[in-house]
CSV table of C-alpha atoms in Angstrom, one decimal:
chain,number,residue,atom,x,y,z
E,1267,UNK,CA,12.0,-7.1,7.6
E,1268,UNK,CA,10.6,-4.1,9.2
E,1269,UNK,CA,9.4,-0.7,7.5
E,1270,UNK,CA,7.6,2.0,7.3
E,1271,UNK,CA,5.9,3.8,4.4
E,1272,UNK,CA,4.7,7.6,3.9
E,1273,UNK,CA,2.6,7.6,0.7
E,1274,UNK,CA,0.9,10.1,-1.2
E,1275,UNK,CA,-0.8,9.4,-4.0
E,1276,UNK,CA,-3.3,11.1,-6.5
E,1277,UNK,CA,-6.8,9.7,-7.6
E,1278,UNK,CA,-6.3,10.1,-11.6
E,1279,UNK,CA,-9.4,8.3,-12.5
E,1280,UNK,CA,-12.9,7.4,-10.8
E,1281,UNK,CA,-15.5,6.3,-13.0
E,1282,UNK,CA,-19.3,5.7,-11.4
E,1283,UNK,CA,-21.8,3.5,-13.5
E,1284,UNK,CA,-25.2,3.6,-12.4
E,1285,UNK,CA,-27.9,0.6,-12.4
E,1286,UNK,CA,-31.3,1.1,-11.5
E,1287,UNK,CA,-31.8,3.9,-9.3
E,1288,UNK,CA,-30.1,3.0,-6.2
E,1289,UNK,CA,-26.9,0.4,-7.2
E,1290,UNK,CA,-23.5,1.9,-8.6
E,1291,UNK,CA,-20.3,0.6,-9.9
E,1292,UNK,CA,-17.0,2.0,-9.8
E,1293,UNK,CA,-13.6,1.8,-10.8
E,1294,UNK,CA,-10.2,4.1,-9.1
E,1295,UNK,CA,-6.7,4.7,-10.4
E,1296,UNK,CA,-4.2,6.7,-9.0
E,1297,UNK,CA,-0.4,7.6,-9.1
E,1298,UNK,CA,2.4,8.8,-6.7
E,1299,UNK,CA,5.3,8.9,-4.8
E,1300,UNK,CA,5.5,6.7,-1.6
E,1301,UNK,CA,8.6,7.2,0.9
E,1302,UNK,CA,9.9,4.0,2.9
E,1303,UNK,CA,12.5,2.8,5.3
E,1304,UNK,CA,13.5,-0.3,5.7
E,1305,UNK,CA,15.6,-2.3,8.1
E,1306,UNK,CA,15.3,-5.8,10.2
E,1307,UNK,CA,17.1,-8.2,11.7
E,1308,UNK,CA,17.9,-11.6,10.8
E,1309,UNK,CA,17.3,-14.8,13.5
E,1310,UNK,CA,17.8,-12.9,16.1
E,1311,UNK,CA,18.1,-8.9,17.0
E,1312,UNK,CA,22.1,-9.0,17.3
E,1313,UNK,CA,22.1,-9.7,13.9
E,1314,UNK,CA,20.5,-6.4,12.1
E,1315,UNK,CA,20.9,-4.9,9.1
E,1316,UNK,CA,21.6,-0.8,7.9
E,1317,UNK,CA,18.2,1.3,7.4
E,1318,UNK,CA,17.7,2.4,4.3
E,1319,UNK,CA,15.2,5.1,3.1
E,1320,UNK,CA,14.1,5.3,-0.4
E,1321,UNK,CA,11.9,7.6,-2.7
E,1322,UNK,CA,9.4,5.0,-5.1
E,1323,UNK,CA,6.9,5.6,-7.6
E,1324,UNK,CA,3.3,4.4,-6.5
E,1325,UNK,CA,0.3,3.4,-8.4
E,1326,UNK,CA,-3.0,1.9,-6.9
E,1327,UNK,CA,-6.5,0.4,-8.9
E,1328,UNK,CA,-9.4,-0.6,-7.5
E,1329,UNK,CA,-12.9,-1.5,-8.0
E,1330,UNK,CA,-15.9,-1.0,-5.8
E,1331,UNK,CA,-20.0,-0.7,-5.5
E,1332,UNK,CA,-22.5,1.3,-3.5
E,1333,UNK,CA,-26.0,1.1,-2.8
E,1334,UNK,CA,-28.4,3.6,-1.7
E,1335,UNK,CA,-30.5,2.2,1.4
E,1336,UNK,CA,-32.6,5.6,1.6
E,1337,UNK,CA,-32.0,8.6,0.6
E,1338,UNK,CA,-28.8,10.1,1.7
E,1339,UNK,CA,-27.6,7.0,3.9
E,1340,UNK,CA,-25.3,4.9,1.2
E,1341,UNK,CA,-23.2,1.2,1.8
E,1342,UNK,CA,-20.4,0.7,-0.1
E,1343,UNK,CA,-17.6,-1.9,-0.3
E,1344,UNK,CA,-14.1,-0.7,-2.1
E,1345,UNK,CA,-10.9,-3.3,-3.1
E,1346,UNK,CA,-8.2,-1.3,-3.5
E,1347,UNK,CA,-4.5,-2.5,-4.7
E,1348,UNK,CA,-1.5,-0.6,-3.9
E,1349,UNK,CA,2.1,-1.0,-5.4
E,1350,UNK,CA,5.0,1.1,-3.9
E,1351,UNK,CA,7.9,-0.9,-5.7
E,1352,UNK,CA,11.0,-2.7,-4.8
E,1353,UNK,CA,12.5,-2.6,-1.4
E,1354,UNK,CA,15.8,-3.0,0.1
E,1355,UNK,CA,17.7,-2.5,3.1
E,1356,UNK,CA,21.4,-1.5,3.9
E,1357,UNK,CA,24.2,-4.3,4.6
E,1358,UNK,CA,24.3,-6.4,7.0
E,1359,UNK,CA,26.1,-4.7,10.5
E,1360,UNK,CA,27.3,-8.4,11.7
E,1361,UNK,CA,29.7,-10.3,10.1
E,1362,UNK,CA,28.6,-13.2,8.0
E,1363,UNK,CA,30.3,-16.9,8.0
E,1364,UNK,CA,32.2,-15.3,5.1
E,1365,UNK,CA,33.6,-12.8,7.5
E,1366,UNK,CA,32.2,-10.4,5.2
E,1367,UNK,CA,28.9,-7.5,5.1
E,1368,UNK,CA,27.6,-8.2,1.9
E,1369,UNK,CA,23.9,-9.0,2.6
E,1370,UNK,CA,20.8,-7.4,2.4
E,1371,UNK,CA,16.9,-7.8,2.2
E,1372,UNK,CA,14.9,-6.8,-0.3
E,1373,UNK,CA,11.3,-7.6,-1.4
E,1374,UNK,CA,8.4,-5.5,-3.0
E,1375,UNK,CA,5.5,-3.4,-1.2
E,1376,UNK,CA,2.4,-4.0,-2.0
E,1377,UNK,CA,-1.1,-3.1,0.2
E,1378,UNK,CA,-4.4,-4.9,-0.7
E,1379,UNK,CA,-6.9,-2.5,1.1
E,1380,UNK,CA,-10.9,-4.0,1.6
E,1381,UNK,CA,-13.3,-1.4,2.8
E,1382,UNK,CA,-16.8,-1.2,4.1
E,1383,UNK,CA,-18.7,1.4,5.0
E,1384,UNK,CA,-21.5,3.8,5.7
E,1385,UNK,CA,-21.8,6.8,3.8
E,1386,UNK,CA,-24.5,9.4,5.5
E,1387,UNK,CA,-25.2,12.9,3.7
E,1388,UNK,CA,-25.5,16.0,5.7
């Protein structure tokens, strides 16, 4: 299955809890709309199946820490989980052994993001 997803989404919560001095804690939530097509093939690229582009809701949590090395220059390491819903194709364009074009994929989107990183003040 092949697609492709546009997403836009909103940060509705970010909580920071501090530990001594230099050590933080955090948690993210967020909401939105994502946009995807979807099409593919199936065994073999003669055998494809109708795009289809769909609107979905979108929500994403995640959890992360930080830690101050020196003053202004930060490392932090953020999970982030992403849902943008159900999934499905159009019909199949071939014709089945059925002689008939009544298949389709479908699945769920989901994104687990990891990121590191350096965080340096101006």
């Amino acid at each position: 299955m092949c697609h492709a997803a546009n997403l836009v989404t909103v940060s509705l919560f970010k909580s920071q809890f501090k530990f001594p001095d230099k050590f933080a804690l955090y948690a993210t939530a967020g909401a939105g709309v994502a946009k995807v097509k979807v099409g593919g093939w199936q065994g073999n690229d003669t055998r494809e199946f109708a795009g289809n582009t769909q609107t979905n809701f979108t929500y994403s949590v995640g959890a992360g820490a930080s830690y101050e090395v020196i003053n202004d220059l930060t490392l932090y390491a953020t999970y982030r989980y992403v849902d943008m819903g159900n999934i499905e194709s159009g019909r199949n364009t071939f014709v089945n052994a059925r002689a008939l074009q009544d298949e389709n994929l479908r699945g769920r989107l989901v994104n687990n993001e990891f990121v590191f990183g350096v965080r340096y003040v101006l």
